[in-house]
Coordinates of C-alpha atoms in Angstrom, one line a residue:
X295 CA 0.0 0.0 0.0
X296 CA 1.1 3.8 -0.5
X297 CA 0.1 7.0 0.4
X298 CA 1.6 10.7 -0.6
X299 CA 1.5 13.9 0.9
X300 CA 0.9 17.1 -1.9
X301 CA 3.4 19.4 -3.2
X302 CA 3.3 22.6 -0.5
X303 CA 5.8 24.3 -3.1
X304 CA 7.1 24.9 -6.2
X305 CA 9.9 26.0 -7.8
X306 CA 11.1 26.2 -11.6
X307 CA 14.9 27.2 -12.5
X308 CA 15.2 30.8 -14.6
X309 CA 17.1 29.1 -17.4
X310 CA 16.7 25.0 -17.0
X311 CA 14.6 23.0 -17.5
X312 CA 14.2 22.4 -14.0
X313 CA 11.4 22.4 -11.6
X314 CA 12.0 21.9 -7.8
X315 CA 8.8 20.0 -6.0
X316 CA 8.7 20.1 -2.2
X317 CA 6.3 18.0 0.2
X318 CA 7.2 18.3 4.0
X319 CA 11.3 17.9 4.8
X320 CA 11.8 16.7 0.9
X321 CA 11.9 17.4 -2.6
X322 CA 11.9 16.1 -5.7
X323 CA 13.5 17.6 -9.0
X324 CA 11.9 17.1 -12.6
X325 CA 12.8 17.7 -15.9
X326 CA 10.0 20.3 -17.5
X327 CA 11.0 19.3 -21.4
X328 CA 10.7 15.2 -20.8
X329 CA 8.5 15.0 -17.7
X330 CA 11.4 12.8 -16.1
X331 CA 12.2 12.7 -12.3
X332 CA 16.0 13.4 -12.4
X333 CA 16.3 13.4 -8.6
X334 CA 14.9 12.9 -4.9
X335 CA 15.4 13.0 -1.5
X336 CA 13.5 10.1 -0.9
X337 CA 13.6 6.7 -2.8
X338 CA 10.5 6.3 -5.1
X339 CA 8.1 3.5 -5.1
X340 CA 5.1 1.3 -6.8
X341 CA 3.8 -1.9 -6.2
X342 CA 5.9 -2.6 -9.7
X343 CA 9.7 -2.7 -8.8
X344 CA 10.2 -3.2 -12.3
X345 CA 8.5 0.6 -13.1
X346 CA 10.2 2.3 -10.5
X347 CA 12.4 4.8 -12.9
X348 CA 16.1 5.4 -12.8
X349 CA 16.8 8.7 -10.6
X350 CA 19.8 10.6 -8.8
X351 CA 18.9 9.5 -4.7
X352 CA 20.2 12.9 -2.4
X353 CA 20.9 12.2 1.0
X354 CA 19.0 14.4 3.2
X355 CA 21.1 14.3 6.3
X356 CA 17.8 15.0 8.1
X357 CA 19.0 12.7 11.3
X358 CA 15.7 11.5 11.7
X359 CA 13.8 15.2 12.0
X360 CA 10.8 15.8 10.0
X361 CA 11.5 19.2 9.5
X362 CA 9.2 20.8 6.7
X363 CA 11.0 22.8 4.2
X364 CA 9.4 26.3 4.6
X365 CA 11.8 28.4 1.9
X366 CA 13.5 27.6 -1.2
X367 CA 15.3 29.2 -3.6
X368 CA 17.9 28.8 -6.9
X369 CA 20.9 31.0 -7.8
X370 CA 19.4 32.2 -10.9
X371 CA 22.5 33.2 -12.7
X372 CA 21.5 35.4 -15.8
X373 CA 24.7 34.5 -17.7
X374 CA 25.2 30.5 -16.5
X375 CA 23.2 27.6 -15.7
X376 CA 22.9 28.7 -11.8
X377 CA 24.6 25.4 -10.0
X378 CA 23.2 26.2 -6.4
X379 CA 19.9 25.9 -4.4
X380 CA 18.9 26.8 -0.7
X381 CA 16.6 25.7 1.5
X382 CA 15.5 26.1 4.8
X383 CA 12.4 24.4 7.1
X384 CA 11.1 23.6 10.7
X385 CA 14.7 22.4 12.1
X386 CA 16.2 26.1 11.6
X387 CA 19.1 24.8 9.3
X388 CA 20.0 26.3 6.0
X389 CA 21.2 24.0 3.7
X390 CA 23.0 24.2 0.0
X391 CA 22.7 21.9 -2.7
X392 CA 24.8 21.5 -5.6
X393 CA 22.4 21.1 -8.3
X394 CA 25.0 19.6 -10.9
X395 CA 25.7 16.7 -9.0
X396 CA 22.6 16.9 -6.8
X397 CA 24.0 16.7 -3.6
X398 CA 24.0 18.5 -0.4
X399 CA 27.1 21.0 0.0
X400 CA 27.0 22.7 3.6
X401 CA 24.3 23.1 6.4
X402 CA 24.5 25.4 8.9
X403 CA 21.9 26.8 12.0
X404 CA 20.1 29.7 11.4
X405 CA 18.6 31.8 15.1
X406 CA 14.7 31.8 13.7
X407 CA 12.6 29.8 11.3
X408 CA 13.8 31.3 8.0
X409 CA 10.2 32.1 5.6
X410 CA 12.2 33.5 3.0
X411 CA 16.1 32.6 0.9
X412 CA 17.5 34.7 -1.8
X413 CA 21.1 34.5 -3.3
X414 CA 23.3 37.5 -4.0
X415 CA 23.6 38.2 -7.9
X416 CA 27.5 36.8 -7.9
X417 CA 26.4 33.3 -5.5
X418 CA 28.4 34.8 -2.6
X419 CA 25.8 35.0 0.0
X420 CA 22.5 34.3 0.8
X421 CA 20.0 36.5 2.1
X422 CA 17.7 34.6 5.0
X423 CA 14.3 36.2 6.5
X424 CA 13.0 35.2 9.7
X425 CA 9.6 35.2 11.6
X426 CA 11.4 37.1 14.1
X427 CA 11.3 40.1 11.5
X428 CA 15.3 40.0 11.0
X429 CA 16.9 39.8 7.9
X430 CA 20.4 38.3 7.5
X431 CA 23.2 37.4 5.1
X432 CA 25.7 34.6 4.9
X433 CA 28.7 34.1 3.2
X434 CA 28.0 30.5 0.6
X435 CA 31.3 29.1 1.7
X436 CA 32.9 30.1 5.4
X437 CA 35.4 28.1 7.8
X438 CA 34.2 30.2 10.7
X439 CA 31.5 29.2 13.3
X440 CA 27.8 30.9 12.0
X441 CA 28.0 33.6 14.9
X442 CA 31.4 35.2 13.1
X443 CA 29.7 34.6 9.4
X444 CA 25.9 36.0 9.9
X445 CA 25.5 39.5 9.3
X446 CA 22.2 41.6 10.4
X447 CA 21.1 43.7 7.4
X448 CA 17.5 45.0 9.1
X449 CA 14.8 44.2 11.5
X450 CA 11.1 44.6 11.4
X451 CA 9.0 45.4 14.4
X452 CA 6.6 42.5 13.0
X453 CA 6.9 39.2 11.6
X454 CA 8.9 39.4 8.1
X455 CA 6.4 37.6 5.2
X456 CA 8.3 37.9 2.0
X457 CA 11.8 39.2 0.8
X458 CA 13.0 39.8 -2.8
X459 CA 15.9 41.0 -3.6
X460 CA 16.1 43.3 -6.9
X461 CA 17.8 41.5 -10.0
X462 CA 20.0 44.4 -9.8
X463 CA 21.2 43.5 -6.2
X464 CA 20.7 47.2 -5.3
X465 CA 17.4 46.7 -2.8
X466 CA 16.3 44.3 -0.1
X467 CA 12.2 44.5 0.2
X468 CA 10.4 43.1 2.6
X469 CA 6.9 42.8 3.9
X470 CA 5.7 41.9 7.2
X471 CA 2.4 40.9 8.7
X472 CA 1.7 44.9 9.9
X473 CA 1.0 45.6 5.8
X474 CA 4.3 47.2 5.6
X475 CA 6.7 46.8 2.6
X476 CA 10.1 48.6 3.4
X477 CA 12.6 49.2 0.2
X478 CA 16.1 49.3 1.7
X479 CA 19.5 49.4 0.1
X480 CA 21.7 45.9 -0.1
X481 CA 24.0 45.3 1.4
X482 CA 23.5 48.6 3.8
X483 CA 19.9 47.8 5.0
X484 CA 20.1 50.2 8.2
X485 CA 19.6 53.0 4.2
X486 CA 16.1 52.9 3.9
X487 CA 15.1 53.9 0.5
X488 CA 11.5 54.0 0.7
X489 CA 8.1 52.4 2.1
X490 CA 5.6 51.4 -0.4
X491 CA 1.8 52.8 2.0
X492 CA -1.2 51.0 0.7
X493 CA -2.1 47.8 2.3
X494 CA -3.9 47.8 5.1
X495 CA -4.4 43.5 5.9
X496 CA -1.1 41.3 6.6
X497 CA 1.1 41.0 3.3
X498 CA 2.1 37.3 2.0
X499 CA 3.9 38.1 -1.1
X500 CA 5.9 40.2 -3.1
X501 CA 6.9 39.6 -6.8
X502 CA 8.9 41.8 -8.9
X503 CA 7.9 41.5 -12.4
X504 CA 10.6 39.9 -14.7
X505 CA 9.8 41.9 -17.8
X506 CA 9.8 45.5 -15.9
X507 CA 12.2 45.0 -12.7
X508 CA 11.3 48.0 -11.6
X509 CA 8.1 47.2 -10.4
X510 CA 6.9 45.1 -7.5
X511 CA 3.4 43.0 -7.2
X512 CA 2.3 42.9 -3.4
X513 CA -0.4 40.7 -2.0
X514 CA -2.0 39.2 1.4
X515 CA -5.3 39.8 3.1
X516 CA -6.9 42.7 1.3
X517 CA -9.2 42.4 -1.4
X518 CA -6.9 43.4 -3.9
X519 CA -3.0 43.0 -5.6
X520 CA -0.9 46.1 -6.0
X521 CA 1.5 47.4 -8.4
X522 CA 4.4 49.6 -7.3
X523 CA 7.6 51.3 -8.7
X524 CA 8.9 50.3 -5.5
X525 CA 12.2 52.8 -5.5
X526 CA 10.4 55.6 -5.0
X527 CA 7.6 53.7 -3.5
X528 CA 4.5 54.5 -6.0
X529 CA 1.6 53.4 -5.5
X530 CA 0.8 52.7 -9.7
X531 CA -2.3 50.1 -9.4
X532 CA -4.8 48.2 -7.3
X533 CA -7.1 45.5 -8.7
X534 CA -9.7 44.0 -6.9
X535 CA -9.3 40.2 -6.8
X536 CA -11.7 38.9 -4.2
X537 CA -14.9 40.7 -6.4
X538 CA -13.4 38.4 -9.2
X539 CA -13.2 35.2 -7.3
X540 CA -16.7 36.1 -5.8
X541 CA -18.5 36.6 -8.9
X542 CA -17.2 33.5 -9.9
X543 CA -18.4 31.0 -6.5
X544 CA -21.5 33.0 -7.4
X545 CA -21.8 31.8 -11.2
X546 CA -20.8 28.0 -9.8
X547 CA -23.5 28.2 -7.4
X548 CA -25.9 28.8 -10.0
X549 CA -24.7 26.1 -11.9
X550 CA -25.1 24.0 -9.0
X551 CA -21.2 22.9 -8.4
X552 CA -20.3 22.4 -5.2
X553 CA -19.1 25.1 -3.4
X554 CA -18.6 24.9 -0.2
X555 CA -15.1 24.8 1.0
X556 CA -14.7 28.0 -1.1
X557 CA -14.3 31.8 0.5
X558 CA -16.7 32.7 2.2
X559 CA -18.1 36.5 1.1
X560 CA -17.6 37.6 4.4
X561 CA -14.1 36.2 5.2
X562 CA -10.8 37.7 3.8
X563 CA -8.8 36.5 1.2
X564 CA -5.3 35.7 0.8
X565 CA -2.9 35.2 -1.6
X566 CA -0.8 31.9 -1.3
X567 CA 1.2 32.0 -4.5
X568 CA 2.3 34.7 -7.6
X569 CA 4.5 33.0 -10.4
X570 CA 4.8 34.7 -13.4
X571 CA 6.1 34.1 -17.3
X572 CA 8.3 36.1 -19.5
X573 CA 7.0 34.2 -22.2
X574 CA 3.8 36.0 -22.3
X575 CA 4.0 38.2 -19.7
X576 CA 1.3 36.1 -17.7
X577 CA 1.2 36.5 -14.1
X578 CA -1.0 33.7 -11.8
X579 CA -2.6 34.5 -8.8
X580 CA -3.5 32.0 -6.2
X581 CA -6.0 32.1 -3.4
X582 CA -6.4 30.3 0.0
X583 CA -9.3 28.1 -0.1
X584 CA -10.5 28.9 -3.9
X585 CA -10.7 26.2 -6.8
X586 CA -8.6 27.8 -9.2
X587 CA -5.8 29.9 -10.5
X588 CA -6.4 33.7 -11.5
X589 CA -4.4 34.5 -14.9
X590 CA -3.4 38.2 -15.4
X591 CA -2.5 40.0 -18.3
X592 CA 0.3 42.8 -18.4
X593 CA -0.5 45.8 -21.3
X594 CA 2.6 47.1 -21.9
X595 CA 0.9 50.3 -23.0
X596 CA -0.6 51.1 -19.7
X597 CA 1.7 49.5 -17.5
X598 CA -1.0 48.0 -15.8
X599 CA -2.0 44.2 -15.0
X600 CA -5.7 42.9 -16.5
X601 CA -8.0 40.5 -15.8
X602 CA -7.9 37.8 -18.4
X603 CA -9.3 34.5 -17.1
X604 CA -9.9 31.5 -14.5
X605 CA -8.0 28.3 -14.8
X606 CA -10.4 25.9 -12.9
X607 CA -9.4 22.9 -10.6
X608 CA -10.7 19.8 -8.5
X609 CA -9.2 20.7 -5.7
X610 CA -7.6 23.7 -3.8
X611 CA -4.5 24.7 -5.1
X612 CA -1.6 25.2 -2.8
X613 CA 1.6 26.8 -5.2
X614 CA 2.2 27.1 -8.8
X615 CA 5.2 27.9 -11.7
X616 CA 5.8 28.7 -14.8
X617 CA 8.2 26.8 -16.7
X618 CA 10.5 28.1 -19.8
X619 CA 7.7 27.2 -22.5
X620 CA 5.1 29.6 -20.6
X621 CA 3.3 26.4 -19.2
X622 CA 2.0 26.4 -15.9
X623 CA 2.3 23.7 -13.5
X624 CA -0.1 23.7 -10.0
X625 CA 0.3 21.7 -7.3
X626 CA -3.2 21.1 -5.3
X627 CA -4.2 19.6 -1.8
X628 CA -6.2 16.0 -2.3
X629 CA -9.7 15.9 -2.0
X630 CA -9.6 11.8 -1.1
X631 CA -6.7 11.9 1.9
X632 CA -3.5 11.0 -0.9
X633 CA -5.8 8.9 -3.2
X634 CA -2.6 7.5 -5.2
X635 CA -5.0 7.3 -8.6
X636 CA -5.3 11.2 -7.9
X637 CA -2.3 13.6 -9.4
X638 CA -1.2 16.1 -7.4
X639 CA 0.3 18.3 -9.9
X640 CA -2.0 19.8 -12.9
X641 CA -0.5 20.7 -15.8
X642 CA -2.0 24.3 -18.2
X643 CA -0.1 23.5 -21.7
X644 CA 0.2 26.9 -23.3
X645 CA -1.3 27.4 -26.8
X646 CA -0.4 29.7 -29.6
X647 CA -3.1 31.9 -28.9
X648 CA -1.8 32.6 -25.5
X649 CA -4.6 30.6 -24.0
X650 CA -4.1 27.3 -21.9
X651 CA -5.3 23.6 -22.4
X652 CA -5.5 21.7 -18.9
X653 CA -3.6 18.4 -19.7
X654 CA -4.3 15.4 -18.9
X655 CA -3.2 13.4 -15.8
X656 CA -1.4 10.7 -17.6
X657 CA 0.3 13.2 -20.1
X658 CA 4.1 12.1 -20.8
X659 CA 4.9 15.1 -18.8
X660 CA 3.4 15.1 -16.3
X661 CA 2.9 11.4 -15.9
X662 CA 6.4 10.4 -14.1
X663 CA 5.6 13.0 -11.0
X664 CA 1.5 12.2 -10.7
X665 CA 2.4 8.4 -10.4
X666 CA 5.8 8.5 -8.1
X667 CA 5.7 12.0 -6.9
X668 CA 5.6 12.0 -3.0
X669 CA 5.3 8.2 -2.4
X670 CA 6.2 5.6 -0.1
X671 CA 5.7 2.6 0.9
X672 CA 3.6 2.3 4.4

């Protein structure tokens, strides 16, 4: 017999073909052109030995702690193939992978649960974010115990959210749970630059948009995602997200589908997951507790984001990606308690006319990781 647990995130490389799957303290890696598992950090397994594939086994070193990985994150090296990826979980360690010979370089113990990992442009240091609202750096490679290496860059009052840091490696910005975003310089976080004012619920997210790295997307509890040009902190757009999802529970009820573990009109929203494609200049929009994934359009022209359409699921989704061919790839909760003939991951196959085609379960590509993805034997 076998059971799995769903994919709580996901993460696909800037310039592989390379998508990073995590489900509590492991993760699996796929190839996004073939479909193939290329590595895990637990052994696979079926019923049929003999259809088990051929994969690159990583060694954890979790010494018997199920620690759920919280953050993760690639060196996304504009000019190489980006060899490194961090992660960090429950046990408060900060690991490195080599992603070339998929194994596990250093580990090293952070002070706080980290919530968010970003890599310095050159691969030199990583940039942690904590619950305690601090932010720090370390160097990739040190000989020195962690309390000579760490470096405080800032602090929040409140609990940090989200970090990014700016492609150009100039800014650090953050969002805590007291709606604040803060803009600071990097490495010299004590120089704030600018706050971006809007929000008045908890932020979850921040996503600077990869065709326009000037500008930020922000999103949490309020009814709506933002737009800013974060350096000098301008507020450029709101759109109201919750009257979209609302319209839409509305239009299911009326067609009589079911419903019910949906938002509630009353409750607050908020915003699990923001992926976004260069391809198209897409951006996805996910929502706690609603059956779908929100598509936005950018107009160039405007500068603004648009309302284009609903991608509609069986089952809550928890994080999404775009890979390299502008396909999107969602990972969603089970409906039937790990129901093995159930995939976990869905699969939106972009078309030439910029629209998606939901793909089958089965489909070569996504077939490998909805039939071995997250399994074990019990």
């Amino acid at each position: 017999m076998a059971y799995r647990l769903p994919f709580g995130k996901l993460l696909h490389h800037l310039t592989r073909d390379l998508l990073i799957l995590v489900y509590g303290t492991h993760f699996q890696a796929l190839d996004t052109s073939t479909g193939a598992i290329i590595a895990s950090t637990r052994t696979l397994y079926s019923d049929n030995t003999d259809a088990i594939p051929q994969i690159k086994y990583i060694t954890p070193t979790t010494d018997g702690q199920e620690a759920s990985i919280r953050a993760i994150t690639f060196h996304n090296k504009i000019d190489g193939d980006g060899s490194l990826l961090a992660s960090s979980g429950e046990d408060k360690l900060l690991k490195v992978w080599d992603i070339k010979e998929w194994r596990l370089l250093n580990t090293r113990p952070v002070p706080k649960r980290v919530v968010s990992i970003a890599f310095s442009e050159d691969g030199s240091q990583i940039v942690t974010a904590d619950k305690f609202g601090d932010v720090y750096s370390y160097p990739i490679n040190s000989t020195e115990s962690i309390e000579n290496t760490s470096k405080l860059l800032l602090g929040h009052v409140s609990m940090v959210t989200d970090m990014v840091l700016t492609p150009n490696n100039k800014f650090v910005i953050t969002a805590d749970r007291d709606e604040h975003i803060r803009v600071s310089q990097f490495p010299k976080g004590y120089n704030i630059k600018s706050y971006c004012f809007g929000h008045t619920q908890f932020l979850s997210k921040l996503h600077i948009l990869p065709w326009d790295s000037d500008l930020l997307l922000s999103a949490g509890g309020d009814d709506f995602i933002a737009l800013w040009d974060y350096v000098p902190g301008r507020l450029i757009q709101t759109l109201d997200i919750k009257n979209l999802i609302q319209n839409q529970v509305i239009e299911a009820n009326e067609s009589n589908i079911d419903t019910t573990d949906t938002v509630p009109e009353s409750k607050n929203i908020a915003v699990m997951s923001i992926s976004s494609s260069n391809v198209m200049q897409h951006i996805a929009i996910i929502i706690e507790k609603f059956p779908g994934v929100l598509i936005l359009n950018w107009d160039a022209e405007q500068r603004h984001v648009k309302y284009m359409q609903t991608l509609s699921l069986n089952a809550n989704p928890l994080d999404c990606a775009y890979d390299l061919r502008g396909n999107l790839w969602v990972s969603s909760s089970s409906k039937n308690g790990g129901n093995i003939d159930e995939g976990l991951i869905t699969l939106f196959l972009r078309r030439d006319n910029n629209k998606y085609e939901k793909a089958s379960t089965d489909h070569p590509v996504v077939y490998q990781i909805n039939k071995f993805g997250t399994m074990k034997g019990k």
